[in-house]
Amino acid sequence: VSVNGVSQALSGLSPLTQYEAQIRSKCPDNATSAYSGIITFTTTDVQLNYCSSAGTNVNDEYISRVQLNTINNPSGAQFYSDFTGISTTLTKGSQYTITVTPTWTGSVYSEGYSVWIDYNRDGDFDDSGEQVWTQAATSSTPVSGTFTVPASAVENSTTMRVSMKYNGVPTSCETFTYGEVEDYTVVIEGTG
């Protein structure tokens, strides 16, 4: 990299990766100095900011349990829950079953479900294959679906969003009246 001045921003580096660099000067007459000693640095993790999504009323129904691999998380009624402190490891090429259990406080209603995983860690759930499971509105409980982690998934920690919406399939960035949204962390690893 050629630098004019005393600093240079680098792009295209991977998060949480150690790099080495050496520096030398180049004078206007094209004379160059010897390279410096090796400088080692580690990049920081990328902080991704996902769109908000939530229900606005959990008086009638909410997600009471999510199960995926080693995640088995019971929870109470919330509009949105940040469970990114709870994680499980998923292996590329492997198939998994996710189970979502709703709770109704009175009458049983039809609920739609969606689950997304940000496989390429770009801070959204919009890319092909990132909506890993959907279930049309049903009053069945619990509901389950299977998905396979693609070989193209980035090996790192990323976010999984689980959403339940009254009488319709939710979208990843939707705010809706009845239901709940929960975010979790999944760690993607290479094939076993």
Short mmCIF file of C-alpha atoms in Angstrom, two decimals:
data_model
loop_
_atom_site.label_atom_id
_atom_site.label_comp_id
_atom_site.label_asym_id
_atom_site.label_seq_id
_atom_site.Cartn_x
_atom_site.Cartn_y
_atom_site.Cartn_z
CA VAL A 1 0.00 0.00 0.00
CA SER A 2 1.37 3.39 -0.94
CA VAL A 3 0.77 6.09 1.68
CA ASN A 4 0.98 9.84 1.27
CA GLY A 5 1.20 11.25 4.78
CA VAL A 6 1.54 9.63 8.18
CA SER A 7 -1.43 7.23 8.27
CA GLN A 8 -3.44 4.93 6.05
CA ALA A 9 -6.85 3.30 6.52
CA LEU A 10 -6.87 -0.35 5.44
CA SER A 11 -9.95 -2.03 4.01
CA GLY A 12 -10.92 -5.61 3.23
CA LEU A 13 -9.46 -7.04 6.45
CA SER A 14 -11.22 -9.88 8.25
CA PRO A 15 -12.52 -9.32 11.80
CA LEU A 16 -10.66 -10.89 14.74
CA THR A 17 -7.65 -11.67 12.56
CA GLN A 18 -3.98 -11.05 13.30
CA TYR A 19 -1.96 -9.26 10.61
CA GLU A 20 1.68 -8.28 10.17
CA ALA A 21 2.99 -5.16 8.47
CA GLN A 22 6.33 -3.59 7.64
CA ILE A 23 7.03 0.00 6.71
CA ARG A 24 9.67 1.70 4.58
CA SER A 25 9.98 5.19 3.21
CA LYS A 26 10.24 6.21 -0.41
CA CYS A 27 11.82 9.56 -1.14
CA PRO A 28 10.98 11.88 -4.05
CA ASP A 29 14.12 10.66 -5.88
CA ASN A 30 12.71 7.07 -5.62
CA ALA A 31 15.33 6.04 -3.05
CA THR A 32 13.87 3.70 -0.40
CA SER A 33 14.81 2.89 3.15
CA ALA A 34 15.12 -0.59 4.60
CA TYR A 35 11.90 -2.17 5.85
CA SER A 36 11.06 -1.65 9.51
CA GLY A 37 10.69 -4.49 11.96
CA ILE A 38 7.43 -6.41 11.78
CA ILE A 39 4.45 -4.71 13.37
CA THR A 40 1.65 -7.06 14.49
CA PHE A 41 -1.97 -6.00 15.00
CA THR A 42 -5.34 -7.73 15.42
CA THR A 43 -8.54 -6.39 13.93
CA THR A 44 -11.59 -5.98 16.14
CA ASP A 45 -14.90 -7.76 15.73
CA VAL A 46 -17.46 -6.11 13.50
CA GLN A 47 -20.40 -4.73 15.47
CA LEU A 48 -23.50 -5.33 13.38
CA ASN A 49 -26.63 -3.27 13.89
CA TYR A 50 -29.74 -5.18 12.92
CA CYS A 51 -33.11 -3.64 12.09
CA SER A 52 -35.61 -3.56 14.90
CA SER A 53 -38.54 -5.95 14.99
CA ALA A 54 -41.07 -6.53 17.74
CA GLY A 55 -44.63 -7.22 18.69
CA THR A 56 -46.45 -4.43 20.48
CA ASN A 57 -48.87 -6.56 22.49
CA VAL A 58 -48.07 -9.82 24.28
CA ASN A 59 -51.22 -9.94 26.41
CA ASP A 60 -52.64 -12.84 24.36
CA GLU A 61 -49.65 -14.76 22.96
CA TYR A 62 -45.86 -14.91 23.13
CA ILE A 63 -42.88 -17.20 22.46
CA SER A 64 -42.36 -19.32 25.57
CA ARG A 65 -39.52 -21.59 24.38
CA VAL A 66 -36.97 -21.80 21.56
CA GLN A 67 -34.97 -24.98 20.99
CA LEU A 68 -32.11 -25.37 18.50
CA ASN A 69 -29.17 -27.70 19.00
CA THR A 70 -27.90 -26.78 22.52
CA ILE A 71 -30.27 -23.81 22.91
CA ASN A 72 -33.28 -24.67 25.06
CA ASN A 73 -34.52 -21.29 26.22
CA PRO A 74 -37.78 -20.81 28.11
CA SER A 75 -38.90 -17.18 28.30
CA GLY A 76 -41.74 -14.96 29.39
CA ALA A 77 -43.89 -12.43 27.59
CA GLN A 78 -41.82 -9.64 25.99
CA PHE A 79 -42.28 -7.58 22.82
CA TYR A 80 -38.63 -8.20 21.89
CA SER A 81 -35.95 -10.20 23.71
CA ASP A 82 -32.20 -9.87 23.15
CA PHE A 83 -30.94 -13.36 23.91
CA THR A 84 -27.69 -12.89 21.97
CA GLY A 85 -25.88 -13.93 25.15
CA ILE A 86 -27.27 -17.43 24.49
CA SER A 87 -25.53 -19.30 21.67
CA THR A 88 -25.07 -22.63 19.96
CA THR A 89 -22.59 -23.89 17.37
CA LEU A 90 -23.86 -24.97 13.94
CA THR A 91 -21.76 -26.88 11.41
CA LYS A 92 -21.82 -26.05 7.70
CA GLY A 93 -23.57 -28.78 5.72
CA SER A 94 -25.43 -30.12 8.76
CA GLN A 95 -29.19 -30.20 9.18
CA TYR A 96 -30.86 -28.84 12.32
CA THR A 97 -34.36 -28.76 13.77
CA ILE A 98 -35.70 -25.60 15.39
CA THR A 99 -38.72 -25.80 17.66
CA VAL A 100 -40.75 -22.79 18.80
CA THR A 101 -43.36 -23.12 21.52
CA PRO A 102 -46.02 -20.42 21.82
CA THR A 103 -48.04 -19.67 24.92
CA TRP A 104 -51.54 -18.24 24.86
CA THR A 105 -52.90 -16.52 27.95
CA GLY A 106 -56.50 -17.35 27.08
CA SER A 107 -57.92 -18.29 23.69
CA VAL A 108 -55.70 -20.16 21.24
CA TYR A 109 -54.89 -18.14 18.10
CA SER A 110 -53.23 -18.94 14.78
CA GLU A 111 -49.59 -17.82 14.73
CA GLY A 112 -47.12 -17.56 11.86
CA TYR A 113 -43.38 -18.06 12.37
CA SER A 114 -40.11 -17.16 10.69
CA VAL A 115 -36.47 -17.80 11.54
CA TRP A 116 -33.50 -16.04 9.92
CA ILE A 117 -29.74 -16.47 10.26
CA ASP A 118 -27.36 -13.77 8.97
CA TYR A 119 -25.09 -16.31 7.25
CA ASN A 120 -22.83 -13.72 5.58
CA ARG A 121 -22.62 -11.40 8.63
CA ASP A 122 -23.63 -8.28 6.71
CA GLY A 123 -26.06 -7.02 9.35
CA ASP A 124 -29.34 -8.01 7.71
CA PHE A 125 -31.52 -11.02 6.98
CA ASP A 126 -32.23 -10.07 3.35
CA ASP A 127 -29.85 -12.36 1.47
CA SER A 128 -30.90 -15.51 -0.34
CA GLY A 129 -31.16 -18.47 2.05
CA GLU A 130 -31.08 -16.40 5.26
CA GLN A 131 -34.75 -17.02 5.99
CA VAL A 132 -34.14 -20.59 7.14
CA TRP A 133 -37.68 -21.58 8.14
CA THR A 134 -41.24 -20.31 7.95
CA GLN A 135 -44.54 -21.68 9.16
CA ALA A 136 -47.88 -20.37 7.93
CA ALA A 137 -50.34 -19.35 10.63
CA THR A 138 -51.36 -22.35 12.73
CA SER A 139 -52.66 -23.04 16.22
CA SER A 140 -50.43 -26.12 16.56
CA THR A 141 -47.97 -26.22 19.44
CA PRO A 142 -45.07 -26.60 19.41
CA VAL A 143 -44.04 -25.96 15.80
CA SER A 144 -40.81 -27.26 14.27
CA GLY A 145 -38.87 -27.03 11.04
CA THR A 146 -35.53 -28.12 9.65
CA PHE A 147 -32.80 -26.29 7.78
CA THR A 148 -29.28 -27.00 6.55
CA VAL A 149 -26.41 -24.57 7.11
CA PRO A 150 -25.01 -23.71 3.65
CA ALA A 151 -21.36 -24.25 2.76
CA SER A 152 -21.14 -20.54 1.88
CA ALA A 153 -21.90 -19.42 5.47
CA VAL A 154 -19.18 -17.27 7.07
CA GLU A 155 -17.40 -19.13 9.88
CA ASN A 156 -17.95 -16.82 12.84
CA SER A 157 -20.61 -15.83 15.35
CA THR A 158 -23.74 -14.28 13.88
CA THR A 159 -27.34 -13.48 14.76
CA MET A 160 -30.42 -15.68 14.49
CA ARG A 161 -33.84 -14.02 14.69
CA VAL A 162 -36.97 -15.95 15.73
CA SER A 163 -40.32 -14.26 15.15
CA MET A 164 -43.93 -15.18 15.90
CA LYS A 165 -46.85 -13.10 14.60
CA TYR A 166 -50.59 -13.45 15.01
CA ASN A 167 -52.34 -14.77 11.88
CA GLY A 168 -49.49 -14.17 9.39
CA VAL A 169 -45.87 -14.92 8.57
CA PRO A 170 -43.64 -12.12 9.92
CA THR A 171 -40.89 -10.35 8.00
CA SER A 172 -37.47 -9.77 9.55
CA CYS A 173 -37.81 -6.03 10.23
CA GLU A 174 -41.51 -5.86 10.99
CA THR A 175 -43.29 -4.32 13.94
CA PHE A 176 -46.65 -6.02 14.37
CA THR A 177 -49.43 -5.88 16.94
CA TYR A 178 -49.58 -9.39 18.39
CA GLY A 179 -46.56 -11.67 18.87
CA GLU A 180 -42.91 -11.58 19.83
CA VAL A 181 -39.37 -11.47 18.41
CA GLU A 182 -36.23 -13.02 19.94
CA ASP A 183 -32.59 -12.73 18.79
CA TYR A 184 -29.92 -15.35 19.54
CA THR A 185 -26.28 -15.96 18.61
CA VAL A 186 -25.19 -18.90 16.48
CA VAL A 187 -21.55 -19.76 15.82
CA ILE A 188 -20.93 -21.20 12.36
CA GLU A 189 -18.06 -23.68 12.04
CA GLY A 190 -16.60 -25.59 9.11
CA THR A 191 -17.80 -29.01 8.03
CA GLY A 192 -17.30 -31.78 10.59
#
